[in-house]
Amino acid sequence: MNETDLGNVDRTTIDSEVHAIDHGAILYSQAGTARVRINFDVWELQGRDVLIFFPGDVVKWEMMNEDFSADIIRYSSDILRAASLNVEHAVYEQLRADRRCGYRELIDVVIDSMFRILYFYFTEEHYQLTDRIVTLHLQAFFLGFYDYLQAHPREDNQEKGTQRTDELFVRFMELLETEFHQGHEVNYYANRMCITRKYLGIIVKGKTGLSPKQIIDEYLMLRLKLTMRTSKASLKQIADEFHFADQSALTRYFKTHAGVTPQQFRL
């Protein structure tokens, strides 16, 4: 992918296998229904919905009916970084938490207009500054989202936890997505967050119903399977990359969680 790309999503264009993405994206569904899993959350799309993807997301399309169609703008990590420079960190994290963008006005007016404008620039051959144009439109979207939140603050449901626990859970997931190679144990993440293992367990259990170790193992296995499917690296190289003591330790871990050895999985 170049720095930016505009296209369509339907049953003929998706990757139906579990895969990690190295770019950000905004998907704007037009018709039909679909269900997609991003990391540990499942999102339903029906009609004119918006879903936001971030670099490092592990994606699995679990269901998509025949008449589902959507527009999607994809952009590199550098474009995303440039577009979100002036957005407060808390707002950026709100976008990660509210991936389906539950603000109807933004979808009906801002997102719809943005895609129509971008299609104009991408389909007219003589426009050469599409990367810059996408960056500016993303920046406007992020700033508009921030402005909307200031006027319409969300009232978090008490069952979902306090703002502090929400922030800590997001931080845990951020660390897991970027440091999963070396972070195989709960203590690693608790220490990185400067909280106790027990407190991290309470936070994660309250949010997902699972223990931190279950979340870590599930994500690590997703990334291991992805690497084994897409890379020609040897098991020793993969063991080194994922900070296992040796190839035998990787094999034991993989068989425990997958029920087969890495060699059998690769057949």
PDB file of N, CA, C and O in Angstrom, residues 91-155:
ATOM      1  N   VAL A  91      -8.746  11.904  23.634  1.00  0.00           N
ATOM      2  CA  VAL A  91      -9.696  11.855  22.526  1.00  0.00           C
ATOM      3  C   VAL A  91      -9.282  10.782  21.530  1.00  0.00           C
ATOM      4  O   VAL A  91     -10.109  10.034  21.007  1.00  0.00           O
ATOM      5  N   TYR A  92      -7.985  10.691  21.276  1.00  0.00           N
ATOM      6  CA  TYR A  92      -7.469   9.653  20.383  1.00  0.00           C
ATOM      7  C   TYR A  92      -7.837   8.276  20.924  1.00  0.00           C
ATOM      8  O   TYR A  92      -8.258   7.386  20.170  1.00  0.00           O
ATOM      9  N   GLU A  93      -7.716   8.098  22.239  1.00  0.00           N
ATOM     10  CA  GLU A  93      -8.065   6.809  22.837  1.00  0.00           C
ATOM     11  C   GLU A  93      -9.564   6.565  22.788  1.00  0.00           C
ATOM     12  O   GLU A  93     -10.012   5.422  22.703  1.00  0.00           O
ATOM     13  N   GLN A  94     -10.370   7.651  22.848  1.00  0.00           N
ATOM     14  CA  GLN A  94     -11.815   7.492  22.729  1.00  0.00           C
ATOM     15  C   GLN A  94     -12.166   6.931  21.348  1.00  0.00           C
ATOM     16  O   GLN A  94     -13.060   6.101  21.195  1.00  0.00           O
ATOM     17  N   LEU A  95     -11.441   7.381  20.336  1.00  0.00           N
ATOM     18  CA  LEU A  95     -11.649   6.848  18.993  1.00  0.00           C
ATOM     19  C   LEU A  95     -11.328   5.356  18.952  1.00  0.00           C
ATOM     20  O   LEU A  95     -12.007   4.585  18.266  1.00  0.00           O
ATOM     21  N   ARG A  96     -10.300   4.932  19.658  1.00  0.00           N
ATOM     22  CA  ARG A  96      -9.960   3.515  19.698  1.00  0.00           C
ATOM     23  C   ARG A  96     -11.042   2.720  20.434  1.00  0.00           C
ATOM     24  O   ARG A  96     -11.332   1.577  20.072  1.00  0.00           O
ATOM     25  N   ALA A  97     -11.619   3.320  21.464  1.00  0.00           N
ATOM     26  CA  ALA A  97     -12.638   2.627  22.239  1.00  0.00           C
ATOM     27  C   ALA A  97     -13.977   2.592  21.501  1.00  0.00           C
ATOM     28  O   ALA A  97     -14.717   1.615  21.579  1.00  0.00           O
ATOM     29  N   ASP A  98     -14.304   3.679  20.802  1.00  0.00           N
ATOM     30  CA  ASP A  98     -15.587   3.790  20.099  1.00  0.00           C
ATOM     31  C   ASP A  98     -15.335   3.623  18.607  1.00  0.00           C
ATOM     32  O   ASP A  98     -15.567   4.532  17.811  1.00  0.00           O
ATOM     33  N   ARG A  99     -14.831   2.455  18.225  1.00  0.00           N
ATOM     34  CA  ARG A  99     -14.425   2.227  16.834  1.00  0.00           C
ATOM     35  C   ARG A  99     -15.586   2.358  15.860  1.00  0.00           C
ATOM     36  O   ARG A  99     -15.373   2.666  14.685  1.00  0.00           O
ATOM     37  N   ARG A 100     -16.801   2.083  16.334  1.00  0.00           N
ATOM     38  CA  ARG A 100     -17.939   2.163  15.428  1.00  0.00           C
ATOM     39  C   ARG A 100     -18.521   3.567  15.379  1.00  0.00           C
ATOM     40  O   ARG A 100     -19.545   3.800  14.747  1.00  0.00           O
ATOM     41  N   CYS A 101     -17.855   4.483  16.049  1.00  0.00           N
ATOM     42  CA  CYS A 101     -18.211   5.906  15.984  1.00  0.00           C
ATOM     43  C   CYS A 101     -19.715   6.101  16.154  1.00  0.00           C
ATOM     44  O   CYS A 101     -20.460   6.237  15.185  1.00  0.00           O
ATOM     45  N   GLY A 102     -20.150   6.134  17.403  1.00  0.00           N
ATOM     46  CA  GLY A 102     -21.572   6.195  17.681  1.00  0.00           C
ATOM     47  C   GLY A 102     -22.205   7.570  17.569  1.00  0.00           C
ATOM     48  O   GLY A 102     -23.331   7.759  18.026  1.00  0.00           O
ATOM     49  N   TYR A 103     -21.534   8.519  16.965  1.00  0.00           N
ATOM     50  CA  TYR A 103     -22.072   9.878  16.845  1.00  0.00           C
ATOM     51  C   TYR A 103     -22.688  10.048  15.466  1.00  0.00           C
ATOM     52  O   TYR A 103     -22.001  10.266  14.479  1.00  0.00           O
ATOM     53  N   ARG A 104     -24.012   9.942  15.430  1.00  0.00           N
ATOM     54  CA  ARG A 104     -24.732   9.881  14.164  1.00  0.00           C
ATOM     55  C   ARG A 104     -24.493  11.101  13.289  1.00  0.00           C
ATOM     56  O   ARG A 104     -24.378  10.999  12.071  1.00  0.00           O
ATOM     57  N   GLU A 105     -24.407  12.279  13.907  1.00  0.00           N
ATOM     58  CA  GLU A 105     -24.217  13.497  13.122  1.00  0.00           C
ATOM     59  C   GLU A 105     -22.911  13.464  12.347  1.00  0.00           C
ATOM     60  O   GLU A 105     -22.834  13.898  11.200  1.00  0.00           O
ATOM     61  N   LEU A 106     -21.842  12.938  12.974  1.00  0.00           N
ATOM     62  CA  LEU A 106     -20.552  12.852  12.302  1.00  0.00           C
ATOM     63  C   LEU A 106     -20.626  11.923  11.094  1.00  0.00           C
ATOM     64  O   LEU A 106     -20.015  12.177  10.057  1.00  0.00           O
ATOM     65  N   ILE A 107     -21.383  10.842  11.241  1.00  0.00           N
ATOM     66  CA  ILE A 107     -21.499   9.894  10.136  1.00  0.00           C
ATOM     67  C   ILE A 107     -22.314  10.493   8.997  1.00  0.00           C
ATOM     68  O   ILE A 107     -21.905  10.471   7.831  1.00  0.00           O
ATOM     69  N   ASP A 108     -23.477  11.026   9.325  1.00  0.00           N
ATOM     70  CA  ASP A 108     -24.401  11.497   8.297  1.00  0.00           C
ATOM     71  C   ASP A 108     -23.885  12.709   7.540  1.00  0.00           C
ATOM     72  O   ASP A 108     -24.246  12.907   6.380  1.00  0.00           O
ATOM     73  N   VAL A 109     -23.072  13.519   8.189  1.00  0.00           N
ATOM     74  CA  VAL A 109     -22.610  14.751   7.542  1.00  0.00           C
ATOM     75  C   VAL A 109     -21.121  14.687   7.233  1.00  0.00           C
ATOM     76  O   VAL A 109     -20.697  14.748   6.076  1.00  0.00           O
ATOM     77  N   VAL A 110     -20.295  14.541   8.265  1.00  0.00           N
ATOM     78  CA  VAL A 110     -18.851  14.659   8.084  1.00  0.00           C
ATOM     79  C   VAL A 110     -18.270  13.476   7.309  1.00  0.00           C
ATOM     80  O   VAL A 110     -17.563  13.661   6.310  1.00  0.00           O
ATOM     81  N   ILE A 111     -18.532  12.246   7.761  1.00  0.00           N
ATOM     82  CA  ILE A 111     -17.953  11.073   7.106  1.00  0.00           C
ATOM     83  C   ILE A 111     -18.462  10.946   5.675  1.00  0.00           C
ATOM     84  O   ILE A 111     -17.698  10.698   4.736  1.00  0.00           O
ATOM     85  N   ASP A 112     -19.767  11.112   5.501  1.00  0.00           N
ATOM     86  CA  ASP A 112     -20.337  11.006   4.167  1.00  0.00           C
ATOM     87  C   ASP A 112     -19.708  12.024   3.215  1.00  0.00           C
ATOM     88  O   ASP A 112     -19.309  11.689   2.092  1.00  0.00           O
ATOM     89  N   SER A 113     -19.588  13.262   3.681  1.00  0.00           N
ATOM     90  CA  SER A 113     -18.977  14.305   2.846  1.00  0.00           C
ATOM     91  C   SER A 113     -17.500  14.005   2.578  1.00  0.00           C
ATOM     92  O   SER A 113     -17.011  14.197   1.461  1.00  0.00           O
ATOM     93  N   MET A 114     -16.787  13.535   3.591  1.00  0.00           N
ATOM     94  CA  MET A 114     -15.368  13.252   3.435  1.00  0.00           C
ATOM     95  C   MET A 114     -15.126  12.204   2.357  1.00  0.00           C
ATOM     96  O   MET A 114     -14.242  12.369   1.504  1.00  0.00           O
ATOM     97  N   PHE A 115     -15.916  11.133   2.356  1.00  0.00           N
ATOM     98  CA  PHE A 115     -15.720  10.095   1.357  1.00  0.00           C
ATOM     99  C   PHE A 115     -16.073  10.581  -0.044  1.00  0.00           C
ATOM    100  O   PHE A 115     -15.399  10.237  -1.017  1.00  0.00           O
ATOM    101  N   ARG A 116     -17.110  11.394  -0.167  1.00  0.00           N
ATOM    102  CA  ARG A 116     -17.455  11.911  -1.484  1.00  0.00           C
ATOM    103  C   ARG A 116     -16.334  12.810  -2.017  1.00  0.00           C
ATOM    104  O   ARG A 116     -15.987  12.758  -3.201  1.00  0.00           O
ATOM    105  N   ILE A 117     -15.761  13.614  -1.142  1.00  0.00           N
ATOM    106  CA  ILE A 117     -14.654  14.486  -1.548  1.00  0.00           C
ATOM    107  C   ILE A 117     -13.428  13.664  -1.929  1.00  0.00           C
ATOM    108  O   ILE A 117     -12.781  13.914  -2.952  1.00  0.00           O
ATOM    109  N   LEU A 118     -13.101  12.673  -1.105  1.00  0.00           N
ATOM    110  CA  LEU A 118     -11.921  11.861  -1.391  1.00  0.00           C
ATOM    111  C   LEU A 118     -12.077  11.080  -2.689  1.00  0.00           C
ATOM    112  O   LEU A 118     -11.110  10.932  -3.450  1.00  0.00           O
ATOM    113  N   TYR A 119     -13.277  10.570  -2.953  1.00  0.00           N
ATOM    114  CA  TYR A 119     -13.480   9.866  -4.214  1.00  0.00           C
ATOM    115  C   TYR A 119     -13.232  10.780  -5.411  1.00  0.00           C
ATOM    116  O   TYR A 119     -12.693  10.359  -6.435  1.00  0.00           O
ATOM    117  N   PHE A 120     -13.592  12.038  -5.290  1.00  0.00           N
ATOM    118  CA  PHE A 120     -13.331  12.989  -6.361  1.00  0.00           C
ATOM    119  C   PHE A 120     -11.832  13.105  -6.618  1.00  0.00           C
ATOM    120  O   PHE A 120     -11.366  12.996  -7.758  1.00  0.00           O
ATOM    121  N   TYR A 121     -11.060  13.317  -5.562  1.00  0.00           N
ATOM    122  CA  TYR A 121      -9.620  13.502  -5.739  1.00  0.00           C
ATOM    123  C   TYR A 121      -8.916  12.230  -6.202  1.00  0.00           C
ATOM    124  O   TYR A 121      -7.942  12.280  -6.957  1.00  0.00           O
ATOM    125  N   PHE A 122      -9.385  11.062  -5.734  1.00  0.00           N
ATOM    126  CA  PHE A 122      -8.717   9.814  -6.107  1.00  0.00           C
ATOM    127  C   PHE A 122      -9.061   9.360  -7.527  1.00  0.00           C
ATOM    128  O   PHE A 122      -8.293   8.613  -8.131  1.00  0.00           O
ATOM    129  N   THR A 123     -10.207   9.770  -8.035  1.00  0.00           N
ATOM    130  CA  THR A 123     -10.610   9.307  -9.366  1.00  0.00           C
ATOM    131  C   THR A 123     -10.233  10.273 -10.475  1.00  0.00           C
ATOM    132  O   THR A 123     -10.284   9.904 -11.650  1.00  0.00           O
ATOM    133  N   GLU A 124      -9.847  11.487 -10.141  1.00  0.00           N
ATOM    134  CA  GLU A 124      -9.369  12.438 -11.146  1.00  0.00           C
ATOM    135  C   GLU A 124      -7.852  12.294 -11.280  1.00  0.00           C
ATOM    136  O   GLU A 124      -7.111  12.537 -10.331  1.00  0.00           O
ATOM    137  N   GLU A 125      -7.380  11.880 -12.427  1.00  0.00           N
ATOM    138  CA  GLU A 125      -5.982  11.497 -12.603  1.00  0.00           C
ATOM    139  C   GLU A 125      -4.983  12.620 -12.341  1.00  0.00           C
ATOM    140  O   GLU A 125      -3.863  12.368 -11.911  1.00  0.00           O
ATOM    141  N   HIS A 126      -5.370  13.864 -12.600  1.00  0.00           N
ATOM    142  CA  HIS A 126      -4.378  14.926 -12.518  1.00  0.00           C
ATOM    143  C   HIS A 126      -4.116  15.422 -11.100  1.00  0.00           C
ATOM    144  O   HIS A 126      -3.283  16.291 -10.903  1.00  0.00           O
ATOM    145  N   TYR A 127      -4.807  14.871 -10.100  1.00  0.00           N
ATOM    146  CA  TYR A 127      -4.533  15.260  -8.712  1.00  0.00           C
ATOM    147  C   TYR A 127      -3.418  14.378  -8.157  1.00  0.00           C
ATOM    148  O   TYR A 127      -3.522  13.147  -8.155  1.00  0.00           O
ATOM    149  N   GLN A 128      -2.347  15.005  -7.693  1.00  0.00           N
ATOM    150  CA  GLN A 128      -1.158  14.290  -7.256  1.00  0.00           C
ATOM    151  C   GLN A 128      -0.904  14.385  -5.751  1.00  0.00           C
ATOM    152  O   GLN A 128      -0.002  13.726  -5.243  1.00  0.00           O
ATOM    153  N   LEU A 129      -1.672  15.210  -5.050  1.00  0.00           N
ATOM    154  CA  LEU A 129      -1.407  15.450  -3.620  1.00  0.00           C
ATOM    155  C   LEU A 129      -2.439  14.763  -2.732  1.00  0.00           C
ATOM    156  O   LEU A 129      -2.828  15.293  -1.688  1.00  0.00           O
ATOM    157  N   THR A 130      -2.846  13.559  -3.134  1.00  0.00           N
ATOM    158  CA  THR A 130      -3.899  12.872  -2.379  1.00  0.00           C
ATOM    159  C   THR A 130      -3.470  12.523  -0.957  1.00  0.00           C
ATOM    160  O   THR A 130      -4.302  12.521  -0.042  1.00  0.00           O
ATOM    161  N   ASP A 131      -2.188  12.213  -0.738  1.00  0.00           N
ATOM    162  CA  ASP A 131      -1.730  11.904   0.616  1.00  0.00           C
ATOM    163  C   ASP A 131      -1.949  13.104   1.539  1.00  0.00           C
ATOM    164  O   ASP A 131      -2.433  12.956   2.668  1.00  0.00           O
ATOM    165  N   ARG A 132      -1.585  14.264   1.049  1.00  0.00           N
ATOM    166  CA  ARG A 132      -1.761  15.486   1.845  1.00  0.00           C
ATOM    167  C   ARG A 132      -3.235  15.800   2.058  1.00  0.00           C
ATOM    168  O   ARG A 132      -3.646  16.213   3.146  1.00  0.00           O
ATOM    169  N   ILE A 133      -4.032  15.573   1.031  1.00  0.00           N
ATOM    170  CA  ILE A 133      -5.470  15.834   1.136  1.00  0.00           C
ATOM    171  C   ILE A 133      -6.100  14.916   2.176  1.00  0.00           C
ATOM    172  O   ILE A 133      -6.908  15.340   3.008  1.00  0.00           O
ATOM    173  N   VAL A 134      -5.717  13.631   2.161  1.00  0.00           N
ATOM    174  CA  VAL A 134      -6.239  12.685   3.158  1.00  0.00           C
ATOM    175  C   VAL A 134      -5.821  13.117   4.553  1.00  0.00           C
ATOM    176  O   VAL A 134      -6.632  13.089   5.495  1.00  0.00           O
ATOM    177  N   THR A 135      -4.568  13.513   4.725  1.00  0.00           N
ATOM    178  CA  THR A 135      -4.079  13.949   6.040  1.00  0.00           C
ATOM    179  C   THR A 135      -4.916  15.093   6.583  1.00  0.00           C
ATOM    180  O   THR A 135      -5.325  15.085   7.753  1.00  0.00           O
ATOM    181  N   LEU A 136      -5.204  16.069   5.744  1.00  0.00           N
ATOM    182  CA  LEU A 136      -5.977  17.233   6.189  1.00  0.00           C
ATOM    183  C   LEU A 136      -7.413  16.848   6.527  1.00  0.00           C
ATOM    184  O   LEU A 136      -7.982  17.358   7.501  1.00  0.00           O
ATOM    185  N   HIS A 137      -7.998  15.957   5.761  1.00  0.00           N
ATOM    186  CA  HIS A 137      -9.370  15.534   6.061  1.00  0.00           C
ATOM    187  C   HIS A 137      -9.418  14.702   7.344  1.00  0.00           C
ATOM    188  O   HIS A 137     -10.367  14.826   8.135  1.00  0.00           O
ATOM    189  N   LEU A 138      -8.424  13.861   7.560  1.00  0.00           N
ATOM    190  CA  LEU A 138      -8.369  13.110   8.810  1.00  0.00           C
ATOM    191  C   LEU A 138      -8.188  14.044   9.998  1.00  0.00           C
ATOM    192  O   LEU A 138      -8.813  13.862  11.056  1.00  0.00           O
ATOM    193  N   GLN A 139      -7.338  15.026   9.832  1.00  0.00           N
ATOM    194  CA  GLN A 139      -7.131  15.999  10.909  1.00  0.00           C
ATOM    195  C   GLN A 139      -8.435  16.719  11.234  1.00  0.00           C
ATOM    196  O   GLN A 139      -8.774  16.911  12.414  1.00  0.00           O
ATOM    197  N   ALA A 140      -9.176  17.111  10.203  1.00  0.00           N
ATOM    198  CA  ALA A 140     -10.470  17.772  10.423  1.00  0.00           C
ATOM    199  C   ALA A 140     -11.440  16.840  11.140  1.00  0.00           C
ATOM    200  O   ALA A 140     -12.182  17.255  12.033  1.00  0.00           O
ATOM    201  N   PHE A 141     -11.413  15.547  10.768  1.00  0.00           N
ATOM    202  CA  PHE A 141     -12.285  14.578  11.430  1.00  0.00           C
ATOM    203  C   PHE A 141     -11.926  14.433  12.901  1.00  0.00           C
ATOM    204  O   PHE A 141     -12.800  14.454  13.779  1.00  0.00           O
ATOM    205  N   PHE A 142     -10.621  14.291  13.204  1.00  0.00           N
ATOM    206  CA  PHE A 142     -10.191  14.149  14.586  1.00  0.00           C
ATOM    207  C   PHE A 142     -10.542  15.390  15.415  1.00  0.00           C
ATOM    208  O   PHE A 142     -11.029  15.283  16.544  1.00  0.00           O
ATOM    209  N   LEU A 143     -10.284  16.555  14.861  1.00  0.00           N
ATOM    210  CA  LEU A 143     -10.595  17.793  15.583  1.00  0.00           C
ATOM    211  C   LEU A 143     -12.098  17.957  15.759  1.00  0.00           C
ATOM    212  O   LEU A 143     -12.560  18.427  16.809  1.00  0.00           O
ATOM    213  N   GLY A 144     -12.868  17.586  14.757  1.00  0.00           N
ATOM    214  CA  GLY A 144     -14.321  17.651  14.892  1.00  0.00           C
ATOM    215  C   GLY A 144     -14.833  16.707  15.950  1.00  0.00           C
ATOM    216  O   GLY A 144     -15.755  17.027  16.712  1.00  0.00           O
ATOM    217  N   PHE A 145     -14.235  15.528  16.018  1.00  0.00           N
ATOM    218  CA  PHE A 145     -14.601  14.561  17.052  1.00  0.00           C
ATOM    219  C   PHE A 145     -14.297  15.127  18.434  1.00  0.00           C
ATOM    220  O   PHE A 145     -15.106  15.018  19.369  1.00  0.00           O
ATOM    221  N   TYR A 146     -13.131  15.748  18.557  1.00  0.00           N
ATOM    222  CA  TYR A 146     -12.752  16.383  19.822  1.00  0.00           C
ATOM    223  C   TYR A 146     -13.754  17.469  20.207  1.00  0.00           C
ATOM    224  O   TYR A 146     -14.224  17.535  21.355  1.00  0.00           O
ATOM    225  N   ASP A 147     -14.103  18.315  19.250  1.00  0.00           N
ATOM    226  CA  ASP A 147     -15.039  19.407  19.517  1.00  0.00           C
ATOM    227  C   ASP A 147     -16.401  18.860  19.928  1.00  0.00           C
ATOM    228  O   ASP A 147     -17.063  19.375  20.834  1.00  0.00           O
ATOM    229  N   TYR A 148     -16.823  17.784  19.257  1.00  0.00           N
ATOM    230  CA  TYR A 148     -18.107  17.170  19.583  1.00  0.00           C
ATOM    231  C   TYR A 148     -18.101  16.615  20.999  1.00  0.00           C
ATOM    232  O   TYR A 148     -19.080  16.762  21.750  1.00  0.00           O
ATOM    233  N   LEU A 149     -16.997  15.986  21.391  1.00  0.00           N
ATOM    234  CA  LEU A 149     -16.913  15.430  22.737  1.00  0.00           C
ATOM    235  C   LEU A 149     -16.969  16.517  23.801  1.00  0.00           C
ATOM    236  O   LEU A 149     -17.519  16.302  24.891  1.00  0.00           O
ATOM    237  N   GLN A 150     -16.390  17.676  23.498  1.00  0.00           N
ATOM    238  CA  GLN A 150     -16.445  18.772  24.458  1.00  0.00           C
ATOM    239  C   GLN A 150     -17.873  19.248  24.685  1.00  0.00           C
ATOM    240  O   GLN A 150     -18.255  19.584  25.802  1.00  0.00           O
ATOM    241  N   ALA A 151     -18.675  19.259  23.633  1.00  0.00           N
ATOM    242  CA  ALA A 151     -20.063  19.717  23.739  1.00  0.00           C
ATOM    243  C   ALA A 151     -21.009  18.617  24.202  1.00  0.00           C
ATOM    244  O   ALA A 151     -22.066  18.892  24.760  1.00  0.00           O
ATOM    245  N   HIS A 152     -20.617  17.362  23.961  1.00  0.00           N
ATOM    246  CA  HIS A 152     -21.473  16.221  24.323  1.00  0.00           C
ATOM    247  C   HIS A 152     -20.647  15.189  25.082  1.00  0.00           C
ATOM    248  O   HIS A 152     -20.350  14.112  24.556  1.00  0.00           O
ATOM    249  N   PRO A 153     -20.238  15.500  26.317  1.00  0.00           N
ATOM    250  CA  PRO A 153     -19.420  14.542  27.077  1.00  0.00           C
ATOM    251  C   PRO A 153     -20.173  13.244  27.302  1.00  0.00           C
ATOM    252  O   PRO A 153     -21.369  13.232  27.570  1.00  0.00           O
ATOM    253  N   ARG A 154     -19.438  12.161  27.159  1.00  0.00           N
ATOM    254  CA  ARG A 154     -20.051  10.846  27.359  1.00  0.00           C
ATOM    255  C   ARG A 154     -20.246  10.570  28.840  1.00  0.00           C
ATOM    256  O   ARG A 154     -19.399  10.883  29.655  1.00  0.00           O
ATOM    257  N   GLU A 155     -21.367   9.950  29.166  1.00  0.00           N
ATOM    258  CA  GLU A 155     -21.625   9.510  30.535  1.00  0.00           C
ATOM    259  C   GLU A 155     -21.373   8.017  30.577  1.00  0.00           C
ATOM    260  O   GLU A 155     -22.191   7.225  30.136  1.00  0.00           O
TER     261      GLU A 155
END
